[in-house]
Short mmCIF file of C-alpha atoms in Angstrom, two decimals:
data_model
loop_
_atom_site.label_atom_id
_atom_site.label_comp_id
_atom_site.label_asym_id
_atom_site.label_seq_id
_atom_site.Cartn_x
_atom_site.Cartn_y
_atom_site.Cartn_z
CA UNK X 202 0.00 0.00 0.00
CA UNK X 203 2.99 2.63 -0.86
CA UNK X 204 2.87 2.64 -4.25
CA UNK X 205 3.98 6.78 -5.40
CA UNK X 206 5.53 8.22 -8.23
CA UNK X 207 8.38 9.68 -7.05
CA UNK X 208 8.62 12.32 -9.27
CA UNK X 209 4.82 13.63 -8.74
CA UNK X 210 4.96 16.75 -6.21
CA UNK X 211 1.75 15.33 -4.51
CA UNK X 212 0.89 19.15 -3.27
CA UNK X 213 -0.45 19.72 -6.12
CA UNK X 214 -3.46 20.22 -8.15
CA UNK X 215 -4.76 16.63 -9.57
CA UNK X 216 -6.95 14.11 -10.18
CA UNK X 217 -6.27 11.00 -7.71
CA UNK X 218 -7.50 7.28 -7.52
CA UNK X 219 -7.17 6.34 -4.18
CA UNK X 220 -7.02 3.18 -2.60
CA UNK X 221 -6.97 2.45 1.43
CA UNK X 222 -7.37 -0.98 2.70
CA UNK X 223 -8.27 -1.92 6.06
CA UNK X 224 -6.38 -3.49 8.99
CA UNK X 225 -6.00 -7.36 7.75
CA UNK X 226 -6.25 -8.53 11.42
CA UNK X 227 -9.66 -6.61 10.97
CA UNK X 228 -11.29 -8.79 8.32
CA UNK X 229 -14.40 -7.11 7.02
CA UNK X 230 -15.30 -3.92 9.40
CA UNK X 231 -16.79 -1.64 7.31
CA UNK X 232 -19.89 -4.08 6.32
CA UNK X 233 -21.07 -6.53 3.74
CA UNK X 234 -21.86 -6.60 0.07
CA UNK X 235 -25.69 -7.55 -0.39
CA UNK X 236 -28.10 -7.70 -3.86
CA UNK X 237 -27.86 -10.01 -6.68
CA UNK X 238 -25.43 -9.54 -9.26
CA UNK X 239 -27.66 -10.20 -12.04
CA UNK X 240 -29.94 -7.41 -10.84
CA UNK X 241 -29.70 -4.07 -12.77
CA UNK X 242 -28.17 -0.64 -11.36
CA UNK X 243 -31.69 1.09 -9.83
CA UNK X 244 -33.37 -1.95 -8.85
CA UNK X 245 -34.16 -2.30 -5.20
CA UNK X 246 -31.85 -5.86 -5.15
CA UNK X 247 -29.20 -4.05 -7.02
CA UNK X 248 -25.33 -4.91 -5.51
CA UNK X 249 -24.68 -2.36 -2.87
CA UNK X 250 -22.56 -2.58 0.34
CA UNK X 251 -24.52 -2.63 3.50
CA UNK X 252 -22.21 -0.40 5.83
CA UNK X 253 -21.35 -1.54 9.68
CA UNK X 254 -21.53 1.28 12.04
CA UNK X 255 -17.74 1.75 11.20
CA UNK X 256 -18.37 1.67 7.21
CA UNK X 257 -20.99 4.44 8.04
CA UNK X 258 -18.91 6.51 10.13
CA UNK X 259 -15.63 6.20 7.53
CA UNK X 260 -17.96 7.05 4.98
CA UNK X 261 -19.38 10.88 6.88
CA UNK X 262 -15.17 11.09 7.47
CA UNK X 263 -14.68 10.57 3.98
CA UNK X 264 -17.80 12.98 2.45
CA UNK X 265 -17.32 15.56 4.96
CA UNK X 266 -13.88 16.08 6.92
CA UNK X 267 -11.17 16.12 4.42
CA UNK X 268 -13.14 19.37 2.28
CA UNK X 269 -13.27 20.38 5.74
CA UNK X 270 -10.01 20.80 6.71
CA UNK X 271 -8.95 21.68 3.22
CA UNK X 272 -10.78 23.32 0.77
CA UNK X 273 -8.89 22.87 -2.27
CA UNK X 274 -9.56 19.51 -2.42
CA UNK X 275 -13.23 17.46 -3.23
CA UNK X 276 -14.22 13.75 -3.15
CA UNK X 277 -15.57 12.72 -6.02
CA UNK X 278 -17.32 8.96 -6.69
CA UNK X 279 -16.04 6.67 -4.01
CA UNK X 280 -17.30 2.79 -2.76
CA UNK X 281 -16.63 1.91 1.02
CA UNK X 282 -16.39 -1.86 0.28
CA UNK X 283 -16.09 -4.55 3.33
CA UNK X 284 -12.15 -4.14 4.05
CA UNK X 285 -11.08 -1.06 1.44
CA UNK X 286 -12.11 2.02 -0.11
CA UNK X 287 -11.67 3.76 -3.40
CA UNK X 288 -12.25 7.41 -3.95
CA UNK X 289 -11.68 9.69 -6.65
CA UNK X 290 -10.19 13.02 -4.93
CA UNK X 291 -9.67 16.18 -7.03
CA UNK X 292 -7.20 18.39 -5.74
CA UNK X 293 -8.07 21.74 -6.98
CA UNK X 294 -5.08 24.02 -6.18
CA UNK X 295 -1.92 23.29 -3.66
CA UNK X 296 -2.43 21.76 -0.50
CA UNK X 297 -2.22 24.31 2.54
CA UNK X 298 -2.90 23.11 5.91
CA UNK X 299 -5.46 24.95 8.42
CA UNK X 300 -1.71 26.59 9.70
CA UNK X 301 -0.86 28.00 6.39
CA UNK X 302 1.80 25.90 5.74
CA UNK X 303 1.93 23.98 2.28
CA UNK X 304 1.26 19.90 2.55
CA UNK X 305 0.78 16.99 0.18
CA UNK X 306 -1.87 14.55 -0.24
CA UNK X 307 0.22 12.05 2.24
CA UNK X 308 -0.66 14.42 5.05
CA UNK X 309 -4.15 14.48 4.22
CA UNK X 310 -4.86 11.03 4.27
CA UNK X 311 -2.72 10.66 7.31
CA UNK X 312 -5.09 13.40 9.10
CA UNK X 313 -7.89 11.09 7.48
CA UNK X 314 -6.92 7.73 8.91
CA UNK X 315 -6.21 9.31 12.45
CA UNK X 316 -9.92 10.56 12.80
CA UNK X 317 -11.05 7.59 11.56
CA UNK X 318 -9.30 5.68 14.42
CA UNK X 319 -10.57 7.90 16.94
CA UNK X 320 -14.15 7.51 16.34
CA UNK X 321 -13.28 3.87 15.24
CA UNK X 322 -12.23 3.25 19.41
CA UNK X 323 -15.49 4.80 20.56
CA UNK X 324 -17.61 2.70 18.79
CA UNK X 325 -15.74 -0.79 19.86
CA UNK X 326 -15.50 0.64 23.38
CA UNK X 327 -11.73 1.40 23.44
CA UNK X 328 -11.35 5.28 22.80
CA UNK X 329 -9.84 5.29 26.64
CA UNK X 330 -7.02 3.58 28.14
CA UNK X 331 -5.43 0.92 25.80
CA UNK X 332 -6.26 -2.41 25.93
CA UNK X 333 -4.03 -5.24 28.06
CA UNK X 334 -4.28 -8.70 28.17
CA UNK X 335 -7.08 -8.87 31.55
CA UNK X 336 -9.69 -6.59 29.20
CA UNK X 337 -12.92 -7.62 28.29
CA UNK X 338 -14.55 -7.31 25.41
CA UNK X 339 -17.66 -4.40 25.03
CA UNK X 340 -20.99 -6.55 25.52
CA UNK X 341 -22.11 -3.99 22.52
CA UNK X 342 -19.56 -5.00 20.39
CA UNK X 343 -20.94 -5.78 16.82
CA UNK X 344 -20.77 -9.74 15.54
CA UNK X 345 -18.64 -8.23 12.31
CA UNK X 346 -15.96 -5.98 14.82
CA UNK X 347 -15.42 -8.82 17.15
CA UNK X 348 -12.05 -10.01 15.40
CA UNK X 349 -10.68 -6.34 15.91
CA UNK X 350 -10.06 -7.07 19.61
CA UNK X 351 -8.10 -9.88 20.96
CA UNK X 352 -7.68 -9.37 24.88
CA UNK X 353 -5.98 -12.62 24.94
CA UNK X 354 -2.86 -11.71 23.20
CA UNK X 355 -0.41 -9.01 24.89
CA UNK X 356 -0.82 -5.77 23.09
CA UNK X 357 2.43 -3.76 22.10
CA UNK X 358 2.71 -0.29 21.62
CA UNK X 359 3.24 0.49 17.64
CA UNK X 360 5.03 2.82 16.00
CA UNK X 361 1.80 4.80 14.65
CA UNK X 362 0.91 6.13 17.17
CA UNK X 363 -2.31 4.35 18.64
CA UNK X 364 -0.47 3.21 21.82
CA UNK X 365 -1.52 -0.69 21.29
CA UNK X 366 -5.10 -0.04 19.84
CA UNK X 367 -5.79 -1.82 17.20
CA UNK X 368 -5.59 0.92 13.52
CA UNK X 369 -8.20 0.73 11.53
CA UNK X 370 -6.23 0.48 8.31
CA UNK X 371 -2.85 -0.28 7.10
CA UNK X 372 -0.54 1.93 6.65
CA UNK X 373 0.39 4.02 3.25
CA UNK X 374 -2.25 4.10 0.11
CA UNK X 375 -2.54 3.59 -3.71
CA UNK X 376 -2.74 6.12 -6.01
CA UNK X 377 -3.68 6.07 -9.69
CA UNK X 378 -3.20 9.78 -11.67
CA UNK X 379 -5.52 9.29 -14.55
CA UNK X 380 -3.33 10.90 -17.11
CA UNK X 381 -4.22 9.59 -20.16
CA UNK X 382 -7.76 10.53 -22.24
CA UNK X 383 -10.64 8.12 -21.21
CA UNK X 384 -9.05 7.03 -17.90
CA UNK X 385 -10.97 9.18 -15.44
CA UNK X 386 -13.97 7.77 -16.48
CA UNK X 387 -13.01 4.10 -16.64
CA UNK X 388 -11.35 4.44 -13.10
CA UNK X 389 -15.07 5.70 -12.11
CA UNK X 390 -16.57 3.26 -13.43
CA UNK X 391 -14.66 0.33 -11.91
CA UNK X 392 -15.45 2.52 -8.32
CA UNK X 393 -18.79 1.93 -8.82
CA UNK X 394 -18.83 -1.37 -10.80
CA UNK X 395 -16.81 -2.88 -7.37
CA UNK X 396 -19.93 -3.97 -5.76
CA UNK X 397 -21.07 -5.85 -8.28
CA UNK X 398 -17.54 -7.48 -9.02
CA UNK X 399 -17.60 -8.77 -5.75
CA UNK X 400 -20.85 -10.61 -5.85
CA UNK X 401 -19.76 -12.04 -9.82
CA UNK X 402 -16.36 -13.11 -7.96
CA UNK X 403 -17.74 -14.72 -5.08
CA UNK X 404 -20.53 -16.97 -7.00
CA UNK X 405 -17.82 -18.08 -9.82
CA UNK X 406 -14.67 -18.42 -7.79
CA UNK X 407 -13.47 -21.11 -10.41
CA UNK X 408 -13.28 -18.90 -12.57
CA UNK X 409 -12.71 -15.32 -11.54
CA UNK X 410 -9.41 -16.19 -9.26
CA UNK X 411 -6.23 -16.84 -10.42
CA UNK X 412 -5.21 -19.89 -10.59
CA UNK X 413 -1.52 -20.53 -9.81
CA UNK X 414 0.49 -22.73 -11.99
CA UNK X 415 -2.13 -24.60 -13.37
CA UNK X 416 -0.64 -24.13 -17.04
CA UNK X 417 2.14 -25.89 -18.38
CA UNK X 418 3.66 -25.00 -21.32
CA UNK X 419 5.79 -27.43 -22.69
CA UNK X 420 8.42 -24.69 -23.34
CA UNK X 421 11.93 -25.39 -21.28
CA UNK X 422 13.82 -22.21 -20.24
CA UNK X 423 16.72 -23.34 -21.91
CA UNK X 424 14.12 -23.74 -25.14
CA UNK X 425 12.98 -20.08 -24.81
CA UNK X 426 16.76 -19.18 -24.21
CA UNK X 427 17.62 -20.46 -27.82
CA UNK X 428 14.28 -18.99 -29.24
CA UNK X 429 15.14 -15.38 -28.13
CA UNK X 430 18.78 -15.54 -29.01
CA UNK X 431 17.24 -16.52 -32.86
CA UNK X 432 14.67 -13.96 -32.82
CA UNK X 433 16.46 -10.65 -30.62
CA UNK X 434 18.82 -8.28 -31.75
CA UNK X 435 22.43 -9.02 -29.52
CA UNK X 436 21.57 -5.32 -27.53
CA UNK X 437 17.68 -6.91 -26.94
CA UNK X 438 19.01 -10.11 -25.21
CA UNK X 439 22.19 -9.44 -23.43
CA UNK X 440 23.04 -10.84 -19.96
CA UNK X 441 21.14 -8.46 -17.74
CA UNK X 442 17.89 -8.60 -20.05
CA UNK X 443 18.11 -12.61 -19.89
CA UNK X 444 18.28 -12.66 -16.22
CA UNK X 445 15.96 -10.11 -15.65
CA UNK X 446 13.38 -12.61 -17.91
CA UNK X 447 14.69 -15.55 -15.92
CA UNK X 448 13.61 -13.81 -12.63
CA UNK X 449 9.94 -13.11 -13.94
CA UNK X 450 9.17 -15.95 -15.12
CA UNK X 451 7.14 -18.58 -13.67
CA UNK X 452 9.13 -21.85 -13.68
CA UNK X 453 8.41 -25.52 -12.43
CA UNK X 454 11.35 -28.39 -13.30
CA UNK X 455 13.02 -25.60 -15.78
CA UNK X 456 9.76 -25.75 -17.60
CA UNK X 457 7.75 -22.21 -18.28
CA UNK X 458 4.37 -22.08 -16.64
CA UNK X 459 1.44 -19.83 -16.41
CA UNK X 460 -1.15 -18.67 -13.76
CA UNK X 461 -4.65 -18.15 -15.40
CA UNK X 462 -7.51 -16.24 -14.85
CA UNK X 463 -11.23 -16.92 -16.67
CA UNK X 464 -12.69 -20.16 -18.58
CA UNK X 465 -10.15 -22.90 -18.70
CA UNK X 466 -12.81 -24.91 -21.54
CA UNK X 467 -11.09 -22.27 -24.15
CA UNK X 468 -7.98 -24.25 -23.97
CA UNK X 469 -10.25 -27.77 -24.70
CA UNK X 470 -10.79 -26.55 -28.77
CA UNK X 471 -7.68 -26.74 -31.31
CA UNK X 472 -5.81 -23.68 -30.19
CA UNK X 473 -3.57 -21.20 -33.14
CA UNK X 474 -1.38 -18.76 -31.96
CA UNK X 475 -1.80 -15.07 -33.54
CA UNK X 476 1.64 -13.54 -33.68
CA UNK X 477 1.86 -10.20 -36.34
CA UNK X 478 5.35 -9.47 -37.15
CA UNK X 479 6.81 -6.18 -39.18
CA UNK X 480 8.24 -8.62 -42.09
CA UNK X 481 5.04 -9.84 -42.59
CA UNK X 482 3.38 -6.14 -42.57
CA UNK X 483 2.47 -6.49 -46.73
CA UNK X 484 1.15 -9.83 -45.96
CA UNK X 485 -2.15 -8.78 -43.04
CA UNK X 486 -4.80 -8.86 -45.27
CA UNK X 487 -4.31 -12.34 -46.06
CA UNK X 488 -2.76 -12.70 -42.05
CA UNK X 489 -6.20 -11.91 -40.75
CA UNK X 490 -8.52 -13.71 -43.78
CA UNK X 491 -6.79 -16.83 -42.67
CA UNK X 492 -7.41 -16.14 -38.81
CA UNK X 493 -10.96 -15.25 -39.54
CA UNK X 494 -11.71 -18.56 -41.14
CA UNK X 495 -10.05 -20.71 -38.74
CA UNK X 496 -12.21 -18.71 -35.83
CA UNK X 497 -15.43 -19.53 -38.04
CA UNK X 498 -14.44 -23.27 -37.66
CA UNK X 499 -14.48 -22.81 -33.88
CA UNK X 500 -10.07 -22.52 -33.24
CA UNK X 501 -9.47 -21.00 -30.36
CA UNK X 502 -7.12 -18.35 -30.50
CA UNK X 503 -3.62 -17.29 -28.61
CA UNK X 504 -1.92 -14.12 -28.67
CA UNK X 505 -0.08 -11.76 -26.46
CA UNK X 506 -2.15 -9.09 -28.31
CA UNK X 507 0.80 -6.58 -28.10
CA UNK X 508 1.15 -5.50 -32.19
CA UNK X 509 -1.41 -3.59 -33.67
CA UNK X 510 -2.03 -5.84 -36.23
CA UNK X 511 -2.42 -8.57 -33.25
CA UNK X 512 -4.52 -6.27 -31.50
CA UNK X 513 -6.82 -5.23 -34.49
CA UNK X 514 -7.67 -9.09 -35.58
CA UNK X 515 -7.82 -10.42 -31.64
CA UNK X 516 -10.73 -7.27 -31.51
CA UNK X 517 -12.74 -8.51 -34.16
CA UNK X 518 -12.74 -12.02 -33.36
CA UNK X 519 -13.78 -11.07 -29.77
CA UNK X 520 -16.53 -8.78 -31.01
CA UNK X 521 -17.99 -11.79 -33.38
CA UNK X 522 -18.73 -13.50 -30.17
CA UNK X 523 -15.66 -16.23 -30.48
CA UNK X 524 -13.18 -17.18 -27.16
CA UNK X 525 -10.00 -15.96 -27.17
CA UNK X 526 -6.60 -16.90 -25.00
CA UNK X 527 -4.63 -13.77 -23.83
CA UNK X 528 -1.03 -13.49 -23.05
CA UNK X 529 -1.27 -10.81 -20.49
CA UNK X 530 2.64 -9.00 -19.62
CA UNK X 531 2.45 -9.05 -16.28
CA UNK X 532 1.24 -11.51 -13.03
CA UNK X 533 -1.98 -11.68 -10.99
CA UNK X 534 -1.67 -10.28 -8.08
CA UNK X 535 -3.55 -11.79 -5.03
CA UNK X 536 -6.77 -9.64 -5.39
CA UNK X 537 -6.96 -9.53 -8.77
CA UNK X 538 -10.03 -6.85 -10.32
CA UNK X 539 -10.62 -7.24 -14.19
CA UNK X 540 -12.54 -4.41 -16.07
CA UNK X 541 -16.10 -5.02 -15.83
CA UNK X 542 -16.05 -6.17 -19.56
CA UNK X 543 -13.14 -8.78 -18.94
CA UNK X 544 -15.61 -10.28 -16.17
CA UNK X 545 -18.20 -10.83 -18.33
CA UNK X 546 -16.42 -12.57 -21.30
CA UNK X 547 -15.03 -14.96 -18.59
CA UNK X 548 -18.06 -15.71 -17.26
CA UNK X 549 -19.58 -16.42 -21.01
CA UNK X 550 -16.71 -18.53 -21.31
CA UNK X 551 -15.18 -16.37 -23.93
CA UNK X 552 -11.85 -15.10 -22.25
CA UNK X 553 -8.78 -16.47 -20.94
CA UNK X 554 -6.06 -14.72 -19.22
CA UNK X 555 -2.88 -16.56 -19.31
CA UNK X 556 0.39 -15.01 -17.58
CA UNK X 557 4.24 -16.32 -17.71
CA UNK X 558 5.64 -13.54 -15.52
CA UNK X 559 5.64 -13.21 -11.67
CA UNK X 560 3.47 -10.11 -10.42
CA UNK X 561 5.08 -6.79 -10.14
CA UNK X 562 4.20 -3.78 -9.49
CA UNK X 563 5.43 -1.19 -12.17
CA UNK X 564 4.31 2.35 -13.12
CA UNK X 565 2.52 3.12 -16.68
CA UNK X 566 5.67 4.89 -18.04
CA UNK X 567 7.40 1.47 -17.89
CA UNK X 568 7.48 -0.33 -20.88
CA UNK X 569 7.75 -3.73 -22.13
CA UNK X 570 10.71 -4.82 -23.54
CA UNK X 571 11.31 -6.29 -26.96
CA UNK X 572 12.91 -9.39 -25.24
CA UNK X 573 9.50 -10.11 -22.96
CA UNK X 574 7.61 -9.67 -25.97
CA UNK X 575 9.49 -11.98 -27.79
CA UNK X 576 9.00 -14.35 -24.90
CA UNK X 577 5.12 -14.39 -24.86
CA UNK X 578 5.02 -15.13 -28.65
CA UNK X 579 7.12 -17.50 -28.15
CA UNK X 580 4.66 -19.31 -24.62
CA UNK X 581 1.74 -18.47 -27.66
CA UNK X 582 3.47 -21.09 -29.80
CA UNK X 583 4.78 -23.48 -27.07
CA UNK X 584 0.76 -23.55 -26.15
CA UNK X 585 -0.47 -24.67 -29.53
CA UNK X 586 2.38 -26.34 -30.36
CA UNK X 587 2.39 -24.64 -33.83
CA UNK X 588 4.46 -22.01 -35.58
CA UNK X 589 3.06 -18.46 -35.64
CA UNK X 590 3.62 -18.43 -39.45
CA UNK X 591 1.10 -21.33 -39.79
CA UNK X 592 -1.13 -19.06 -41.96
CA UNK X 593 1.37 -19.23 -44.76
#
């Protein structure tokens, strides 16, 4: 929960995606997601979050304190789920504190997590003295707060300052800076899609979590080692971009693996990968008539989707309705949220999310490089176990 661009002056003005998770000794304080995913947005069994006393009281905190305290800033959409929140905050000119002074959007959040732990103590019955191991438990105490005191276990005074009571959240944030055209409203959609996510997740586990290491790809390190040395330039594969591949990847026996994510049936049709290269740039109309017709016979298709050309004929065959397997560039992480879309096409059984690489965490200037996309053309192939140039 630190994740910053370090070269973003966060005091000032912008337009911020933030993420705060709860305490994970916590569980779910804030309250539960109810409705019926298949329900419309309006209906009176729509998803929605029923909020906890504490999910009520972090959601005034959120509406109303922080354009309290400081004016130049205003929270936009925002979804208090069971154990996070996500709010879009807009900050409108540089941060000044009630003092004058100038701040940053660290500060604010810090001065937002601190009331919330205040009024967080009164309403589990521990805004006094801190707790030691003789306490009781409040006989108020809600069934869903219960795991956030444990008068049991010794209680040792923390470095954040709530002298052994329990924080209710973790410490640092996420931001997102929707930069780029479009973004702001996709990153308010997926706010407000999140309740619904959460139901789809929960009802098709099978399919919307990753699955770890449940593809194997026939493909040998020492294979792909050979491949790339045939298909880089000497300055795209050199030592340090080899063993920075080698530390990605996902390996079992010295064999190349993948963690998936969506409808494993894809894989049971004849599978072609869908690899556009620049020598064959003269040759896409006949590239993609050849794709088409093997999708019209019911092939299931591979492709890191990373060329335009790739991306172009992958598009179309998605939007005739057909499944498609893609080679995604980076991990699953453990809570992993597709678009809305993605979720959907999974659930249809119409999308596949393969991944070679280990999770990372990486900022949107960082780009792939020609090496790891020579790498997922070359699990595309290993997974059909045919030639990308199988059109000619």
């Amino acid at each position: 929960m630190g994740r910053r661009n370090m070269r973003k002056d966060y005091s000032l003005p912008g337009i911020y995606h933030i993420t705060i998770s709860v305490n994970h000794e916590l569980r779910q304080p804030l309250g539960r997601v109810v409705g019926d995913a298949n329900e419309p947005d309006g209906s009176a069994n729509a998803p929605r979050v029923e909020l906890s006393a504490v999910g009520l009281m972090v959601e005034r905190e959120l509406k109303e304190s922080i354009s309290k305290y400081y004016w130049m800033i205003e929270v936009q959409d925002y979804v208090v789920m069971p154990e996070h929140l996500h709010a879009i905050i807009v900050v409108k000119n540089t941060i000044v504190s009630a003092n004058g002074r100038q701040t940053h959007l660290g500060q604010v959040i810090a001065g937002f997590k601190k009331g919330c732990n205040r009024r967080y103590w009164d309403i589990i019955g521990l805004r006094g003295e801190p707790v030691d191991a003789g306490s009781q438990r409040p006989a108020a105490l809600p069934d869903n707060l219960r795991s956030a005191v444990h008068p049991q276990e010794p209680k040792r005074t923390p470095s954040n300052g709530t002298t052994g009571r329990p924080p209710l959240f973790s410490q640092g944030y996420v931001d997102v800076m929707p930069v780029k055209e479009g973004q702001l409203e996709q990153q308010r959609q997926y706010i407000h899609d999140n309740p619904r996510s959460r139901l789809l997740r929960t009802a098709n586990r099978a399919q919307l979590q990753p699955r770890r290491f449940s593809i194997k790809t026939a493909l040998s390190v020492k294979a792909l080692w050979k491949y790339l040395q045939q298909e880089c330039h000497p300055s795209q594969i050199g030592e340090q971009q080899w063993q920075d591949i080698q530390e990605r990847l996902l390996t079992e026996d010295g064999m190349i693996v993948c963690d998936s994510y969506g409808s494993l049936e894809i894989m049971q049709q004849p599978m072609l990968p869908v690899v556009c290269h620049r020598k064959d740039s003269g040759s896409f109309i006949r590239q993609k008539e050849a794709i088409m017709t093997v999708a019209d016979s019911g092939v299931s298709l591979v492709s890191p989707r990373i060329a335009k050309g790739e991306q172009t004929i992958m598009d179309e065959v998605a939007a005739k309705g057909y499944p498609v397997i893609l080679i995604v560039d980076n991990g699953f992480p453990e809570i992993y949220h597709p678009s809305k879309e993605k979720i959907e096409l999974c659930l249809e059984k119409r999308l596949l999310l393969l991944s070679p690489w280990k999770y990372r965490y990486r900022l949107a200037e960082n780009v792939i490089s020609v090496a790891e996309c020579k790498t997922m053309n070359c699990v595309a192939q290993a997974l059909c176990r045919k030639r990308d140039d199988w059109w000619k």
